[in-house]
Amino acid sequence: MAEDLYLAAKAAMAKCHAPYSKFPVGAAIRADDGKIYAGANIENLSFPEGWCAETTAISHMVMAGGRKIVEIAVIAEKLALCPPCGGCRQRIREFADQGTKIYLCDDVGVGKTMTMDELLPHSFQTDVIG
Ligand code: THU
């Protein structure tokens, strides 16, 4: 059930630091360790230095020892069903499978469920690096 992820993403959104865009975003990941890792967007006066909610959530997951995104919810205060930006799609992909579910939320709950493959088809993958 994604209700707990939705609530975690919404609670995280309330902690955003978005004084420039005034576009609060929250994200919550259920990781392979069974735990939920959440994050909000954190902006900077030097605009390109800010980062997205999904990135914060991924950072929390990795630093806590989680290595796989089982499912992830995203919510934005001012845009129902806000899809992750292009950069975050690739960041999510790093820790997800093509079938991993991404829940796009609105102010009442999960409004649309998409797979990683739908959000980022033909994603960059190669076995010649590393
Ligand atoms: N933002 C996210 O946090 N996640 C996304 O996937 C889309 C955009 C943030 C970045 C910035 O702080 C604000 O939304 C406006 O672009």
PDB file of C-alpha atoms in Angstrom, residues 29-130:
ATOM      1  CA  ILE A  29      11.232   6.047  -1.194  1.00  0.00           C
ATOM      2  CA  ARG A  30      10.472   2.584   0.127  1.00  0.00           C
ATOM      3  CA  ALA A  31      13.863   0.909   0.030  1.00  0.00           C
ATOM      4  CA  ASP A  32      14.980  -2.702  -0.015  1.00  0.00           C
ATOM      5  CA  ASP A  33      15.576  -2.549   3.740  1.00  0.00           C
ATOM      6  CA  GLY A  34      11.856  -1.935   4.241  1.00  0.00           C
ATOM      7  CA  LYS A  35      12.404   1.604   5.460  1.00  0.00           C
ATOM      8  CA  ILE A  36      11.022   4.848   4.066  1.00  0.00           C
ATOM      9  CA  TYR A  37      13.417   7.646   3.127  1.00  0.00           C
ATOM     10  CA  ALA A  38      11.945  11.046   2.375  1.00  0.00           C
ATOM     11  CA  GLY A  39      13.210  14.371   1.108  1.00  0.00           C
ATOM     12  CA  ALA A  40      12.266  17.826  -0.079  1.00  0.00           C
ATOM     13  CA  ASN A  41      13.742  20.233  -2.587  1.00  0.00           C
ATOM     14  CA  ILE A  42      16.488  22.418  -1.188  1.00  0.00           C
ATOM     15  CA  GLU A  43      17.206  25.565  -3.169  1.00  0.00           C
ATOM     16  CA  ASN A  44      20.086  28.006  -3.069  1.00  0.00           C
ATOM     17  CA  LEU A  45      20.498  31.703  -3.737  1.00  0.00           C
ATOM     18  CA  SER A  46      22.976  30.625  -6.409  1.00  0.00           C
ATOM     19  CA  PHE A  47      20.108  29.047  -8.326  1.00  0.00           C
ATOM     20  CA  PRO A  48      21.825  26.111 -10.104  1.00  0.00           C
ATOM     21  CA  GLU A  49      23.123  24.852  -6.767  1.00  0.00           C
ATOM     22  CA  GLY A  50      19.727  23.787  -5.480  1.00  0.00           C
ATOM     23  CA  TRP A  51      18.463  20.244  -5.849  1.00  0.00           C
ATOM     24  CA  CYS A  52      15.264  18.246  -6.084  1.00  0.00           C
ATOM     25  CA  ALA A  53      13.195  16.394  -3.500  1.00  0.00           C
ATOM     26  CA  GLU A  54      13.951  13.033  -5.120  1.00  0.00           C
ATOM     27  CA  THR A  55      17.667  13.715  -4.820  1.00  0.00           C
ATOM     28  CA  THR A  56      17.359  14.438  -1.099  1.00  0.00           C
ATOM     29  CA  ALA A  57      15.392  11.221  -0.590  1.00  0.00           C
ATOM     30  CA  ILE A  58      17.950   9.174  -2.534  1.00  0.00           C
ATOM     31  CA  SER A  59      20.748  10.688  -0.445  1.00  0.00           C
ATOM     32  CA  HIS A  60      19.017   9.666   2.759  1.00  0.00           C
ATOM     33  CA  MET A  61      18.500   6.145   1.462  1.00  0.00           C
ATOM     34  CA  VAL A  62      22.097   5.660   0.378  1.00  0.00           C
ATOM     35  CA  MET A  63      23.611   7.076   3.543  1.00  0.00           C
ATOM     36  CA  ALA A  64      21.394   4.836   5.696  1.00  0.00           C
ATOM     37  CA  GLY A  65      22.556   1.760   3.782  1.00  0.00           C
ATOM     38  CA  GLY A  66      19.588   1.277   1.465  1.00  0.00           C
ATOM     39  CA  ARG A  67      20.610   0.320  -2.062  1.00  0.00           C
ATOM     40  CA  LYS A  68      17.409  -0.346  -3.985  1.00  0.00           C
ATOM     41  CA  ILE A  69      14.287   1.738  -4.596  1.00  0.00           C
ATOM     42  CA  VAL A  70      11.270  -0.572  -4.298  1.00  0.00           C
ATOM     43  CA  GLU A  71       8.776   2.238  -4.940  1.00  0.00           C
ATOM     44  CA  ILE A  72       8.783   6.024  -4.776  1.00  0.00           C
ATOM     45  CA  ALA A  73       6.132   8.720  -4.341  1.00  0.00           C
ATOM     46  CA  VAL A  74       6.431  12.335  -5.503  1.00  0.00           C
ATOM     47  CA  ILE A  75       4.195  15.259  -4.608  1.00  0.00           C
ATOM     48  CA  ALA A  76       4.243  18.984  -5.401  1.00  0.00           C
ATOM     49  CA  GLU A  77       2.093  21.510  -3.622  1.00  0.00           C
ATOM     50  CA  LYS A  78       1.232  23.491  -6.739  1.00  0.00           C
ATOM     51  CA  LEU A  79       1.138  20.793  -9.413  1.00  0.00           C
ATOM     52  CA  ALA A  80      -0.977  17.657  -9.194  1.00  0.00           C
ATOM     53  CA  LEU A  81       0.791  14.531 -10.470  1.00  0.00           C
ATOM     54  CA  CYS A  82       4.146  16.312 -10.740  1.00  0.00           C
ATOM     55  CA  PRO A  83       6.507  13.986 -12.633  1.00  0.00           C
ATOM     56  CA  PRO A  84      10.178  13.788 -11.651  1.00  0.00           C
ATOM     57  CA  CYS A  85      12.463  16.020 -13.722  1.00  0.00           C
ATOM     58  CA  GLY A  86      14.735  14.431 -16.300  1.00  0.00           C
ATOM     59  CA  GLY A  87      17.790  14.455 -14.072  1.00  0.00           C
ATOM     60  CA  CYS A  88      15.906  12.819 -11.214  1.00  0.00           C
ATOM     61  CA  ARG A  89      14.568  10.129 -13.539  1.00  0.00           C
ATOM     62  CA  GLN A  90      18.147   9.091 -14.229  1.00  0.00           C
ATOM     63  CA  ARG A  91      19.030   9.328 -10.518  1.00  0.00           C
ATOM     64  CA  ILE A  92      16.044   7.155  -9.583  1.00  0.00           C
ATOM     65  CA  ARG A  93      16.973   4.709 -12.359  1.00  0.00           C
ATOM     66  CA  GLU A  94      20.370   4.249 -10.773  1.00  0.00           C
ATOM     67  CA  PHE A  95      18.691   2.480  -7.847  1.00  0.00           C
ATOM     68  CA  ALA A  96      15.574   1.093  -9.528  1.00  0.00           C
ATOM     69  CA  ASP A  97      14.466  -1.497 -12.074  1.00  0.00           C
ATOM     70  CA  GLN A  98      12.479  -0.758 -15.198  1.00  0.00           C
ATOM     71  CA  GLY A  99       9.370  -2.085 -13.444  1.00  0.00           C
ATOM     72  CA  THR A 100       9.781   0.008 -10.291  1.00  0.00           C
ATOM     73  CA  LYS A 101       6.629   1.954  -9.509  1.00  0.00           C
ATOM     74  CA  ILE A 102       6.591   5.751  -9.272  1.00  0.00           C
ATOM     75  CA  TYR A 103       3.522   7.223  -7.619  1.00  0.00           C
ATOM     76  CA  LEU A 104       2.535  10.699  -8.784  1.00  0.00           C
ATOM     77  CA  CYS A 105       0.435  12.304  -6.068  1.00  0.00           C
ATOM     78  CA  ASP A 106      -2.048  15.104  -5.606  1.00  0.00           C
ATOM     79  CA  ASP A 107      -3.443  16.661  -2.459  1.00  0.00           C
ATOM     80  CA  VAL A 108      -5.545  13.623  -1.583  1.00  0.00           C
ATOM     81  CA  GLY A 109      -3.240  10.718  -2.370  1.00  0.00           C
ATOM     82  CA  VAL A 110      -1.683   8.733  -5.197  1.00  0.00           C
ATOM     83  CA  GLY A 111      -3.287   9.921  -8.421  1.00  0.00           C
ATOM     84  CA  LYS A 112      -1.264   8.068 -11.036  1.00  0.00           C
ATOM     85  CA  THR A 113       1.098   5.119 -10.956  1.00  0.00           C
ATOM     86  CA  MET A 114       3.859   4.857 -13.565  1.00  0.00           C
ATOM     87  CA  THR A 115       6.740   2.480 -14.063  1.00  0.00           C
ATOM     88  CA  MET A 116      10.353   3.483 -14.396  1.00  0.00           C
ATOM     89  CA  ASP A 117      10.253   2.294 -17.985  1.00  0.00           C
ATOM     90  CA  GLU A 118       7.318   4.556 -18.789  1.00  0.00           C
ATOM     91  CA  LEU A 119       9.028   7.550 -17.211  1.00  0.00           C
ATOM     92  CA  LEU A 120      12.471   6.908 -18.654  1.00  0.00           C
ATOM     93  CA  PRO A 121      12.301   4.601 -21.664  1.00  0.00           C
ATOM     94  CA  HIS A 122      15.559   3.593 -23.317  1.00  0.00           C
ATOM     95  CA  SER A 123      17.448   4.682 -20.196  1.00  0.00           C
ATOM     96  CA  PHE A 124      21.207   4.964 -20.283  1.00  0.00           C
ATOM     97  CA  GLN A 125      22.745   1.623 -19.383  1.00  0.00           C
ATOM     98  CA  THR A 126      26.071   0.144 -20.297  1.00  0.00           C
ATOM     99  CA  ASP A 127      28.376  -2.595 -19.116  1.00  0.00           C
ATOM    100  CA  VAL A 128      31.547  -0.982 -20.443  1.00  0.00           C
ATOM    101  CA  ILE A 129      31.909   1.495 -17.579  1.00  0.00           C
ATOM    102  CA  GLY A 130      33.560   0.296 -14.408  1.00  0.00           C
TER     103      GLY A 130
END
